[in-house]
mmCIF file of C-alpha atoms in Angstrom:
data_model
loop_
_atom_site.group_PDB
_atom_site.id
_atom_site.type_symbol
_atom_site.label_atom_id
_atom_site.label_comp_id
_atom_site.label_asym_id
_atom_site.label_seq_id
_atom_site.Cartn_x
_atom_site.Cartn_y
_atom_site.Cartn_z
ATOM 1 C CA MET A 36 60.404 3.876 59.927
ATOM 2 C CA ASN A 37 60.379 4.254 63.831
ATOM 3 C CA ALA A 38 61.275 7.773 65.147
ATOM 4 C CA HIS A 39 63.176 6.593 67.852
ATOM 5 C CA SER A 40 65.549 3.446 67.022
ATOM 6 C CA GLY A 41 65.433 5.044 63.123
ATOM 7 C CA ARG A 42 65.004 1.252 61.665
ATOM 8 C CA LEU A 43 62.823 0.837 58.854
ATOM 9 C CA THR A 44 59.599 -0.654 59.415
ATOM 10 C CA ALA A 45 56.144 -0.672 58.045
ATOM 11 C CA ILE A 46 53.955 1.310 60.873
ATOM 12 C CA ARG A 47 50.521 3.114 60.567
ATOM 13 C CA PRO A 48 50.537 6.311 58.215
ATOM 14 C CA PHE A 49 51.584 9.520 59.720
ATOM 15 C CA THR A 50 49.242 12.581 59.398
ATOM 16 C CA PRO A 51 50.480 16.281 60.769
ATOM 17 C CA PRO A 52 48.303 18.031 63.070
ATOM 18 C CA ALA A 53 45.636 20.171 61.420
ATOM 19 C CA GLY A 54 47.732 23.236 60.111
ATOM 20 C CA ASP A 55 50.971 21.707 60.177
ATOM 21 C CA PRO A 56 52.725 21.284 56.906
ATOM 22 C CA GLY A 57 55.295 19.041 58.503
ATOM 23 C CA PHE A 58 58.852 18.546 57.536
ATOM 24 C CA GLY A 59 60.314 16.834 54.279
ATOM 25 C CA VAL A 60 63.316 15.764 52.958
ATOM 26 C CA TYR A 61 63.701 15.863 49.403
ATOM 27 C CA VAL A 62 66.536 13.510 47.826
ATOM 28 C CA HIS A 63 67.314 13.989 44.081
ATOM 29 C CA TRP A 64 68.527 11.035 41.876
ATOM 30 C CA PRO A 65 69.917 12.887 38.323
ATOM 31 C CA PHE A 66 70.156 10.521 36.161
ATOM 32 C CA CYS A 67 67.947 8.988 33.410
ATOM 33 C CA ALA A 68 68.189 6.313 30.697
ATOM 34 C CA ALA A 69 67.550 8.992 27.993
ATOM 35 C CA LYS A 70 65.957 12.342 27.829
ATOM 36 C CA CYS A 71 62.182 12.851 27.185
ATOM 37 C CA PRO A 72 61.732 15.438 24.803
ATOM 38 C CA TYR A 73 59.084 17.227 27.162
ATOM 39 C CA CYS A 74 61.411 17.680 30.237
ATOM 40 C CA ASP A 75 63.306 20.169 31.435
ATOM 41 C CA PHE A 76 63.977 19.088 35.085
ATOM 42 C CA ASN A 77 67.437 18.208 36.132
ATOM 43 C CA SER A 78 68.033 14.635 34.445
ATOM 44 C CA HIS A 79 71.125 13.879 32.794
ATOM 45 C CA VAL A 80 72.126 10.519 30.440
ATOM 46 C CA ARG A 81 75.369 8.927 31.340
ATOM 47 C CA HIS A 82 76.764 5.988 28.950
ATOM 48 C CA GLN A 83 78.871 4.931 31.634
ATOM 49 C CA PRO A 84 77.375 3.223 34.992
ATOM 50 C CA VAL A 85 77.194 5.735 37.792
ATOM 51 C CA ASP A 86 79.308 4.766 40.703
ATOM 52 C CA GLN A 87 76.632 4.277 43.406
ATOM 53 C CA GLU A 88 78.694 3.737 46.310
ATOM 54 C CA ARG A 89 80.527 7.239 45.843
ATOM 55 C CA TYR A 90 77.098 9.123 45.457
ATOM 56 C CA VAL A 91 75.973 7.652 48.774
ATOM 57 C CA ALA A 92 79.047 8.994 50.426
ATOM 58 C CA ALA A 93 78.060 12.120 49.380
ATOM 59 C CA PHE A 94 74.264 11.992 50.463
ATOM 60 C CA ARG A 95 75.561 10.867 53.792
ATOM 61 C CA ARG A 96 77.812 13.865 54.105
ATOM 62 C CA GLU A 97 75.084 16.245 52.601
ATOM 63 C CA ILE A 98 72.231 15.183 54.806
ATOM 64 C CA ALA A 99 74.223 15.439 57.561
ATOM 65 C CA GLU A 100 74.875 19.054 57.004
ATOM 66 C CA MET A 101 71.565 19.968 55.739
ATOM 67 C CA ALA A 102 70.074 18.053 59.428
ATOM 68 C CA ARG A 103 72.635 20.223 61.314
ATOM 69 C CA ARG A 104 71.152 23.123 59.959
ATOM 70 C CA SER A 105 67.703 22.093 60.240
ATOM 71 C CA ALA A 106 68.299 20.847 64.075
ATOM 72 C CA GLY A 107 65.060 19.799 66.152
ATOM 73 C CA GLU A 108 63.010 19.322 62.852
ATOM 74 C CA ARG A 109 60.687 15.902 62.661
ATOM 75 C CA VAL A 110 61.082 14.362 59.178
ATOM 76 C CA THR A 111 57.329 13.172 58.035
ATOM 77 C CA SER A 112 57.921 12.373 54.407
ATOM 78 C CA ILE A 113 60.848 11.443 52.246
ATOM 79 C CA PHE A 114 60.726 11.817 48.659
ATOM 80 C CA LEU A 115 63.276 10.277 46.098
ATOM 81 C CA GLY A 116 62.735 12.095 43.069
ATOM 82 C CA GLY A 117 64.669 12.451 39.943
ATOM 83 C CA GLY A 118 65.986 11.877 37.081
ATOM 84 C CA THR A 119 64.837 8.277 37.450
ATOM 85 C CA PRO A 120 65.427 6.816 41.110
ATOM 86 C CA SER A 121 64.271 3.627 39.887
ATOM 87 C CA LEU A 122 67.669 3.348 38.441
ATOM 88 C CA MET A 123 69.168 3.034 41.720
ATOM 89 C CA GLU A 124 70.025 -0.279 43.140
ATOM 90 C CA PRO A 125 67.877 -1.483 46.432
ATOM 91 C CA ALA A 126 70.806 -1.088 48.960
ATOM 92 C CA THR A 127 71.436 2.773 47.449
ATOM 93 C CA VAL A 128 67.762 3.604 48.813
ATOM 94 C CA GLY A 129 68.379 1.804 51.756
ATOM 95 C CA ALA A 130 71.572 3.607 53.000
ATOM 96 C CA ILE A 131 69.975 7.257 51.792
ATOM 97 C CA LEU A 132 67.014 6.209 54.509
ATOM 98 C CA GLU A 133 69.219 4.870 56.948
ATOM 99 C CA ALA A 134 71.452 8.187 56.822
ATOM 100 C CA VAL A 135 67.901 10.470 57.188
ATOM 101 C CA ALA A 136 66.933 8.419 59.832
ATOM 102 C CA GLY A 137 69.944 8.230 61.694
ATOM 103 C CA ASN A 138 70.287 12.151 61.317
ATOM 104 C CA TRP A 139 67.115 13.519 62.122
ATOM 105 C CA THR A 140 64.054 12.129 64.143
ATOM 106 C CA VAL A 141 61.732 10.345 61.469
ATOM 107 C CA GLU A 142 57.737 10.190 62.449
ATOM 108 C CA GLU A 143 56.370 6.969 62.714
ATOM 109 C CA GLY A 144 54.493 5.790 59.997
ATOM 110 C CA ALA A 145 56.359 8.809 57.368
ATOM 111 C CA GLU A 146 55.444 9.007 54.174
ATOM 112 C CA ILE A 147 58.446 7.419 52.272
ATOM 113 C CA THR A 148 58.086 8.025 48.124
ATOM 114 C CA LEU A 149 60.269 6.901 45.389
ATOM 115 C CA GLU A 150 59.707 7.868 41.438
ATOM 116 C CA ALA A 151 59.723 5.179 39.289
ATOM 117 C CA ASN A 152 59.456 4.481 35.570
ATOM 118 C CA PRO A 153 58.040 1.610 33.907
ATOM 119 C CA SER A 154 60.899 1.191 31.841
ATOM 120 C CA SER A 155 63.193 0.202 34.953
ATOM 121 C CA VAL A 156 60.746 -2.008 37.039
ATOM 122 C CA GLU A 157 61.674 -5.365 38.207
ATOM 123 C CA ALA A 158 60.206 -7.426 41.036
ATOM 124 C CA THR A 159 63.192 -7.771 42.634
ATOM 125 C CA ARG A 160 64.115 -4.193 42.308
ATOM 126 C CA PHE A 161 60.437 -3.076 43.907
ATOM 127 C CA ARG A 162 60.610 -5.842 46.604
ATOM 128 C CA GLY A 163 64.070 -4.469 47.398
ATOM 129 C CA TYR A 164 62.787 -0.972 47.695
ATOM 130 C CA ARG A 165 59.690 -1.929 49.999
ATOM 131 C CA ALA A 166 62.114 -3.830 52.150
ATOM 132 C CA ALA A 167 64.817 -0.741 52.825
ATOM 133 C CA GLY A 168 61.252 1.365 53.654
ATOM 134 C CA VAL A 169 59.526 2.942 50.799
ATOM 135 C CA ASN A 170 55.729 2.782 51.005
ATOM 136 C CA ARG A 171 54.849 4.751 48.414
ATOM 137 C CA VAL A 172 55.593 5.074 44.382
ATOM 138 C CA SER A 173 55.021 6.898 41.752
ATOM 139 C CA LEU A 174 55.003 6.019 38.270
ATOM 140 C CA GLY A 175 55.783 7.754 35.377
ATOM 141 C CA VAL A 176 53.412 6.192 32.939
ATOM 142 C CA GLN A 177 52.679 9.491 31.094
ATOM 143 C CA ALA A 178 50.116 7.959 28.244
ATOM 144 C CA LEU A 179 48.210 4.889 28.072
ATOM 145 C CA ASN A 180 48.694 4.191 23.790
ATOM 146 C CA ASP A 181 51.550 3.243 22.614
ATOM 147 C CA THR A 182 51.937 5.986 19.986
ATOM 148 C CA ASP A 183 52.410 9.046 22.319
ATOM 149 C CA LEU A 184 54.443 7.092 24.288
ATOM 150 C CA ARG A 185 56.594 7.123 21.845
ATOM 151 C CA ARG A 186 55.837 10.775 21.244
ATOM 152 C CA LEU A 187 56.684 11.449 24.645
ATOM 153 C CA GLY A 188 60.271 9.594 24.346
ATOM 154 C CA ARG A 189 59.343 6.910 26.945
ATOM 155 C CA LEU A 190 60.955 3.421 26.856
ATOM 156 C CA HIS A 191 58.280 1.774 27.911
ATOM 157 C CA ASP A 192 55.154 0.446 26.170
ATOM 158 C CA VAL A 193 51.800 0.507 27.267
ATOM 159 C CA SER A 194 51.905 -3.438 28.302
ATOM 160 C CA GLN A 195 55.205 -2.853 30.412
ATOM 161 C CA ALA A 196 53.271 0.103 32.225
ATOM 162 C CA LEU A 197 50.192 -2.062 33.005
ATOM 163 C CA GLY A 198 52.371 -4.463 34.611
ATOM 164 C CA ALA A 199 54.118 -1.922 36.314
ATOM 165 C CA ILE A 200 50.899 -0.932 38.004
ATOM 166 C CA ARG A 201 49.755 -4.325 38.722
ATOM 167 C CA LEU A 202 53.350 -5.069 40.579
ATOM 168 C CA ALA A 203 53.119 -2.343 42.627
ATOM 169 C CA ARG A 204 49.757 -2.327 43.719
ATOM 170 C CA GLU A 205 50.622 -5.774 45.016
ATOM 171 C CA ILE A 206 54.185 -4.542 46.789
ATOM 172 C CA PHE A 207 53.760 -1.161 48.000
ATOM 173 C CA PRO A 208 50.741 0.342 50.486
ATOM 174 C CA ARG A 209 50.342 3.519 48.311
ATOM 175 C CA LEU A 210 50.693 4.226 44.596
ATOM 176 C CA SER A 211 50.396 7.034 42.240
ATOM 177 C CA PHE A 212 50.867 7.595 38.684
ATOM 178 C CA ASP A 213 51.349 10.476 36.387
ATOM 179 C CA LEU A 214 49.740 10.869 33.070
ATOM 180 C CA ILE A 215 49.994 13.484 30.177
ATOM 181 C CA TYR A 216 47.014 15.501 28.816
ATOM 182 C CA ALA A 217 46.796 18.380 26.017
ATOM 183 C CA ARG A 218 49.001 16.171 24.092
ATOM 184 C CA PRO A 219 49.523 16.601 20.082
ATOM 185 C CA ASN A 220 45.994 15.386 18.142
ATOM 186 C CA GLN A 221 43.945 14.574 21.862
ATOM 187 C CA SER A 222 40.488 15.135 21.463
ATOM 188 C CA VAL A 223 38.211 15.463 24.757
ATOM 189 C CA ALA A 224 36.335 12.674 23.788
ATOM 190 C CA GLY A 225 39.961 10.216 23.785
ATOM 191 C CA TRP A 226 41.387 11.844 26.977
ATOM 192 C CA GLU A 227 38.008 11.041 28.742
ATOM 193 C CA ALA A 228 38.639 7.496 27.809
ATOM 194 C CA GLU A 229 42.234 7.231 28.838
ATOM 195 C CA LEU A 230 41.504 8.783 31.650
ATOM 196 C CA GLY A 231 38.488 6.227 32.738
ATOM 197 C CA GLN A 232 40.820 3.322 32.027
ATOM 198 C CA ALA A 233 43.638 5.096 34.450
ATOM 199 C CA ILE A 234 40.932 5.611 37.335
ATOM 200 C CA ASP A 235 40.101 1.916 36.901
ATOM 201 C CA LEU A 236 43.526 0.975 37.510
ATOM 202 C CA ALA A 237 44.664 3.657 40.079
ATOM 203 C CA ALA A 238 44.797 2.770 43.574
ATOM 204 C CA ASP A 239 44.342 5.865 45.304
ATOM 205 C CA HIS A 240 46.046 8.949 43.935
ATOM 206 C CA LEU A 241 46.962 10.468 40.327
ATOM 207 C CA SER A 242 48.809 13.519 39.064
ATOM 208 C CA LEU A 243 47.193 14.601 35.708
ATOM 209 C CA TYR A 244 49.758 17.472 33.780
ATOM 210 C CA GLN A 245 48.636 19.849 31.108
ATOM 211 C CA LEU A 246 51.727 19.190 28.643
ATOM 212 C CA THR A 247 53.710 22.236 28.578
ATOM 213 C CA ILE A 248 56.328 23.442 25.895
ATOM 214 C CA GLU A 249 59.541 24.541 28.462
ATOM 215 C CA GLU A 250 62.199 26.656 26.574
ATOM 216 C CA GLY A 251 65.476 24.689 26.216
ATOM 217 C CA THR A 252 63.691 21.056 25.710
ATOM 218 C CA ALA A 253 63.677 19.178 21.987
ATOM 219 C CA PHE A 254 59.512 19.800 22.702
ATOM 220 C CA HIS A 255 60.229 23.361 22.420
ATOM 221 C CA ALA A 256 62.484 23.739 19.304
ATOM 222 C CA LEU A 257 59.898 21.640 17.467
ATOM 223 C CA HIS A 258 57.090 23.664 18.183
ATOM 224 C CA LYS A 259 59.021 26.655 17.872
ATOM 225 C CA ALA A 260 59.709 25.200 14.137
ATOM 226 C CA GLY A 261 55.980 24.887 13.503
ATOM 227 C CA LYS A 262 56.648 20.748 13.660
ATOM 228 C CA LEU A 263 54.783 20.264 16.959
ATOM 229 C CA ILE A 264 51.317 21.385 17.683
ATOM 230 C CA VAL A 265 49.442 21.239 21.142
ATOM 231 C CA PRO A 266 45.664 22.038 21.170
ATOM 232 C CA ASP A 267 45.188 25.669 21.746
ATOM 233 C CA GLY A 268 43.848 27.565 24.838
ATOM 234 C CA GLU A 269 40.375 26.815 24.634
ATOM 235 C CA LEU A 270 40.769 23.098 23.719
ATOM 236 C CA SER A 271 43.321 23.035 26.668
ATOM 237 C CA ALA A 272 40.850 24.565 28.894
ATOM 238 C CA GLU A 273 37.847 21.727 28.195
ATOM 239 C CA LEU A 274 40.514 19.305 28.506
ATOM 240 C CA TYR A 275 41.170 20.238 32.141
ATOM 241 C CA GLU A 276 37.347 20.798 32.851
ATOM 242 C CA ALA A 277 36.643 17.333 31.742
ATOM 243 C CA THR A 278 39.787 15.643 34.173
ATOM 244 C CA GLN A 279 38.113 17.774 36.982
ATOM 245 C CA GLN A 280 34.501 16.118 36.510
ATOM 246 C CA ILE A 281 35.471 12.873 35.583
ATOM 247 C CA THR A 282 38.008 12.411 38.713
ATOM 248 C CA ALA A 283 35.111 14.198 41.023
ATOM 249 C CA ALA A 284 32.805 11.760 39.815
ATOM 250 C CA ARG A 285 34.894 8.521 40.462
ATOM 251 C CA GLY A 286 35.635 9.524 44.059
ATOM 252 C CA LEU A 287 39.352 10.802 43.180
ATOM 253 C CA PRO A 288 38.719 14.752 43.604
ATOM 254 C CA ALA A 289 41.329 17.196 42.450
ATOM 255 C CA TYR A 290 43.306 18.692 45.887
ATOM 256 C CA GLU A 291 45.521 20.592 44.196
ATOM 257 C CA ILE A 292 45.451 21.822 40.661
ATOM 258 C CA SER A 293 47.027 18.587 38.943
ATOM 259 C CA ASN A 294 46.705 16.277 41.742
ATOM 260 C CA HIS A 295 43.512 13.818 42.324
ATOM 261 C CA ALA A 296 43.147 11.422 45.147
ATOM 262 C CA VAL A 297 41.086 9.491 47.249
ATOM 263 C CA PRO A 298 40.326 11.559 49.930
ATOM 264 C CA GLY A 299 43.197 10.495 52.735
ATOM 265 C CA ALA A 300 45.197 9.470 50.307
ATOM 266 C CA GLU A 301 47.262 13.203 48.881
ATOM 267 C CA SER A 302 50.541 12.966 48.509
ATOM 268 C CA ARG A 303 51.814 14.359 51.813
ATOM 269 C CA HIS A 304 55.320 15.698 50.986
ATOM 270 C CA ASN A 305 53.690 17.805 48.032
ATOM 271 C CA LEU A 306 51.376 19.331 50.764
ATOM 272 C CA THR A 307 54.394 20.464 53.223
ATOM 273 C CA TYR A 308 55.548 22.485 49.742
ATOM 274 C CA TRP A 309 52.136 23.807 48.919
ATOM 275 C CA ARG A 310 51.635 24.941 52.786
ATOM 276 C CA TYR A 311 54.826 26.213 52.605
ATOM 277 C CA GLY A 312 56.279 23.984 55.099
ATOM 278 C CA LEU A 313 60.061 23.745 55.519
ATOM 279 C CA TYR A 314 62.248 21.074 53.647
ATOM 280 C CA ALA A 315 65.559 19.802 52.847
ATOM 281 C CA GLY A 316 66.946 19.179 49.473
ATOM 282 C CA ILE A 317 69.592 16.957 49.288
ATOM 283 C CA GLY A 318 71.494 16.154 45.629
ATOM 284 C CA PRO A 319 71.842 17.937 42.520
ATOM 285 C CA GLY A 320 70.045 20.609 41.650
ATOM 286 C CA ALA A 321 67.672 19.904 44.521
ATOM 287 C CA HIS A 322 66.007 22.840 46.274
ATOM 288 C CA GLY A 323 65.230 23.489 50.095
ATOM 289 C CA ARG A 324 63.546 26.029 52.396
ATOM 290 C CA LEU A 325 65.168 25.638 55.621
ATOM 291 C CA ASN A 326 65.065 28.633 58.790
ATOM 292 C CA GLY A 327 68.737 29.742 58.916
ATOM 293 C CA PRO A 328 70.480 31.155 62.069
ATOM 294 C CA ASP A 329 69.421 35.184 60.986
ATOM 295 C CA GLY A 330 66.097 33.945 61.944
ATOM 296 C CA LYS A 331 64.727 34.155 58.091
ATOM 297 C CA ARG A 332 63.883 31.397 55.922
ATOM 298 C CA HIS A 333 66.196 30.535 53.612
ATOM 299 C CA ALA A 334 65.604 29.488 50.022
ATOM 300 C CA LEU A 335 68.710 26.759 49.157
ATOM 301 C CA SER A 336 69.470 25.449 45.319
ATOM 302 C CA ASN A 337 72.117 22.813 44.768
ATOM 303 C CA GLU A 338 74.658 22.881 42.236
ATOM 304 C CA ARG A 339 72.562 21.103 39.201
ATOM 305 C CA HIS A 340 75.677 19.396 37.540
ATOM 306 C CA PRO A 341 76.273 15.992 39.055
ATOM 307 C CA GLU A 342 79.524 15.695 39.483
ATOM 308 C CA THR A 343 80.301 19.179 40.403
ATOM 309 C CA TRP A 344 77.972 18.779 43.439
ATOM 310 C CA LEU A 345 79.759 15.264 43.834
ATOM 311 C CA LYS A 346 83.457 17.137 44.334
ATOM 312 C CA MET A 347 81.336 19.998 46.085
ATOM 313 C CA VAL A 348 80.124 17.481 48.981
ATOM 314 C CA GLU A 349 83.208 15.712 49.090
ATOM 315 C CA ASP A 350 85.517 18.881 49.555
ATOM 316 C CA TRP A 351 82.715 21.108 51.595
ATOM 317 C CA ASP A 352 80.047 18.623 52.877
ATOM 318 C CA ALA A 353 77.212 20.001 50.955
ATOM 319 C CA GLY A 354 76.807 21.162 46.923
ATOM 320 C CA ILE A 355 74.912 24.836 47.795
ATOM 321 C CA ALA A 356 75.079 26.843 44.654
ATOM 322 C CA GLU A 357 72.548 29.661 46.070
ATOM 323 C CA ASP A 358 71.513 30.597 50.012
ATOM 324 C CA GLU A 359 69.020 33.506 49.837
ATOM 325 C CA PRO A 360 67.708 34.689 52.867
ATOM 326 C CA LEU A 361 63.646 35.449 52.137
ATOM 327 C CA GLY A 362 61.958 38.824 53.475
ATOM 328 C CA ALA A 363 58.822 38.770 55.077
ATOM 329 C CA ALA A 364 57.555 40.102 51.289
ATOM 330 C CA GLU A 365 59.192 37.340 49.835
ATOM 331 C CA GLN A 366 57.774 34.697 51.648
ATOM 332 C CA ALA A 367 54.309 35.757 51.584
ATOM 333 C CA ASP A 368 54.518 35.701 47.728
ATOM 334 C CA GLU A 369 55.465 31.952 47.743
ATOM 335 C CA LEU A 370 52.860 31.457 50.691
ATOM 336 C CA LEU A 371 50.165 32.767 47.716
ATOM 337 C CA LEU A 372 52.091 31.195 45.047
ATOM 338 C CA MET A 373 51.816 27.855 46.839
ATOM 339 C CA GLY A 374 48.561 27.906 48.550
ATOM 340 C CA LEU A 375 46.127 28.704 45.751
ATOM 341 C CA ARG A 376 47.379 25.689 43.968
ATOM 342 C CA LEU A 377 45.365 23.905 47.117
ATOM 343 C CA VAL A 378 41.451 23.390 46.653
ATOM 344 C CA GLU A 379 41.827 24.163 50.459
ATOM 345 C CA GLY A 380 43.113 27.815 49.500
ATOM 346 C CA LEU A 381 45.442 29.999 51.032
ATOM 347 C CA ASP A 382 45.914 30.399 54.895
ATOM 348 C CA LEU A 383 45.335 34.150 55.482
ATOM 349 C CA LYS A 384 46.349 34.287 59.048
ATOM 350 C CA ARG A 385 49.631 33.202 57.916
ATOM 351 C CA TRP A 386 49.497 35.827 55.279
ATOM 352 C CA ARG A 387 48.660 38.841 57.602
ATOM 353 C CA ARG A 388 51.627 37.521 59.637
ATOM 354 C CA LEU A 389 54.364 37.855 56.859
ATOM 355 C CA THR A 390 52.460 41.047 55.497
ATOM 356 C CA GLY A 391 50.890 42.882 58.458
ATOM 357 C CA ARG A 392 47.665 43.364 56.080
ATOM 358 C CA ASP A 393 44.813 41.759 54.657
ATOM 359 C CA VAL A 394 45.134 40.806 50.393
ATOM 360 C CA ASP A 395 44.109 43.692 49.039
ATOM 361 C CA PRO A 396 40.526 44.535 48.931
ATOM 362 C CA VAL A 397 39.574 45.983 45.282
ATOM 363 C CA VAL A 398 41.765 43.611 43.730
ATOM 364 C CA GLU A 399 40.242 40.891 46.096
ATOM 365 C CA ALA A 400 36.501 42.060 44.451
ATOM 366 C CA ASP A 401 37.352 42.376 41.325
ATOM 367 C CA LEU A 402 38.562 39.024 40.809
ATOM 368 C CA ARG A 403 35.752 37.825 43.190
ATOM 369 C CA SER A 404 33.111 39.787 40.581
ATOM 370 C CA HIS A 405 34.944 38.008 37.882
ATOM 371 C CA GLY A 406 34.082 34.144 39.820
ATOM 372 C CA MET A 407 38.153 33.940 39.850
ATOM 373 C CA ILE A 408 38.308 33.424 43.748
ATOM 374 C CA GLU A 409 35.969 32.487 46.591
ATOM 375 C CA ARG A 410 36.544 32.984 50.764
ATOM 376 C CA LEU A 411 36.175 30.194 52.684
ATOM 377 C CA GLY A 412 35.221 31.981 56.118
ATOM 378 C CA PRO A 413 37.710 34.838 57.006
ATOM 379 C CA ASP A 414 40.785 33.123 57.105
ATOM 380 C CA ARG A 415 40.957 31.103 53.627
ATOM 381 C CA LEU A 416 40.944 32.092 50.431
ATOM 382 C CA ARG A 417 40.814 30.032 47.030
ATOM 383 C CA ALA A 418 41.122 29.858 43.511
ATOM 384 C CA THR A 419 37.484 29.008 41.861
ATOM 385 C CA PRO A 420 37.782 26.134 39.059
ATOM 386 C CA ALA A 421 37.598 29.189 36.645
ATOM 387 C CA GLY A 422 40.548 30.977 38.712
ATOM 388 C CA MET A 423 42.868 27.575 37.989
ATOM 389 C CA LEU A 424 42.785 27.818 34.641
ATOM 390 C CA VAL A 425 44.341 31.428 34.748
ATOM 391 C CA LEU A 426 46.091 30.640 38.122
ATOM 392 C CA ASP A 427 49.389 32.635 37.135
ATOM 393 C CA ALA A 428 47.272 36.003 36.349
ATOM 394 C CA VAL A 429 45.301 35.128 39.483
ATOM 395 C CA VAL A 430 48.574 34.982 41.559
ATOM 396 C CA ALA A 431 50.181 38.108 39.678
ATOM 397 C CA ASP A 432 46.928 40.318 40.410
ATOM 398 C CA LEU A 433 46.650 39.649 44.402
ATOM 399 C CA ALA A 434 50.536 39.443 44.841
#
């Protein structure tokens, strides 16, 4: 995208100045071909074709409203997530990106990511997304063996995944793909071999997530009934530690608890979240953080049901279900939660501005004595590798 004309062009990557989290725009496409049994995201299956033109019109209206609420911001990243955004026609993606460019100033070289599933990948569709302005694709591979892909409810096989990776590397300047580990019956040796294969295929970024059993999913019901056995805490820790060691040795060290990149190839959009920047959320179930006219940061969340969201936008220009102003203490908690996920750690200057104090010295000393956190100079605090394993508990103690 060109910041001045709003045209979509291929330009050098944009990197915000040091300390600037940037401003992101997240667009949620809520539809999937099938619901994966582990997924608790806002995704919906529709057995009739989705009226993409009608949704484009609604996206345009909500984009204009969110731009009005964030006047003066310059977009440094756009992320098309889901659901399965690769079910969108290239013309739909192009119309959304043009609407963003028409309502905000978009920095030259802004990172523009689209999530895609290997089962919905076609060469013509990928080239259409690239022509529309997408310069980074994130593939939901999830496993590199067909048995586990079937168990995870994926619609693709390994052959399709490898083809999608090859095609993405050919067409897009940047590529990431996801894998899930700590799967049923998975050993450390098996994961190490699979991870090595993934690194051989990777371009510059991998997202490696431990399988979690989320309430309300099909996996949750199976697990509760004793029909789905996942690695215990000790084995999960071994799998995590192997992940950190192998990726670091192979040149893709962790920069966030589940994300690994060649230095300089980190996801700038996700860094906006983790550095507690502002972002607009567009589409059913999308979340945002924007400054309000009252001078406070507001947590915005949209109606989750796609057709209900659509009607709300058509009637009122936005599908906002909740708009909550956040006090300093709430912002400090969110900053802590996000910042400690990063290897670079928490910016204590921002913490002090929000709270008017430093981290509790007694709590900090106790966590440091147990090897859970460490200081990187006077103004930065981070979780150690041991602390990352129990991050929720570390955050709870510090908060």
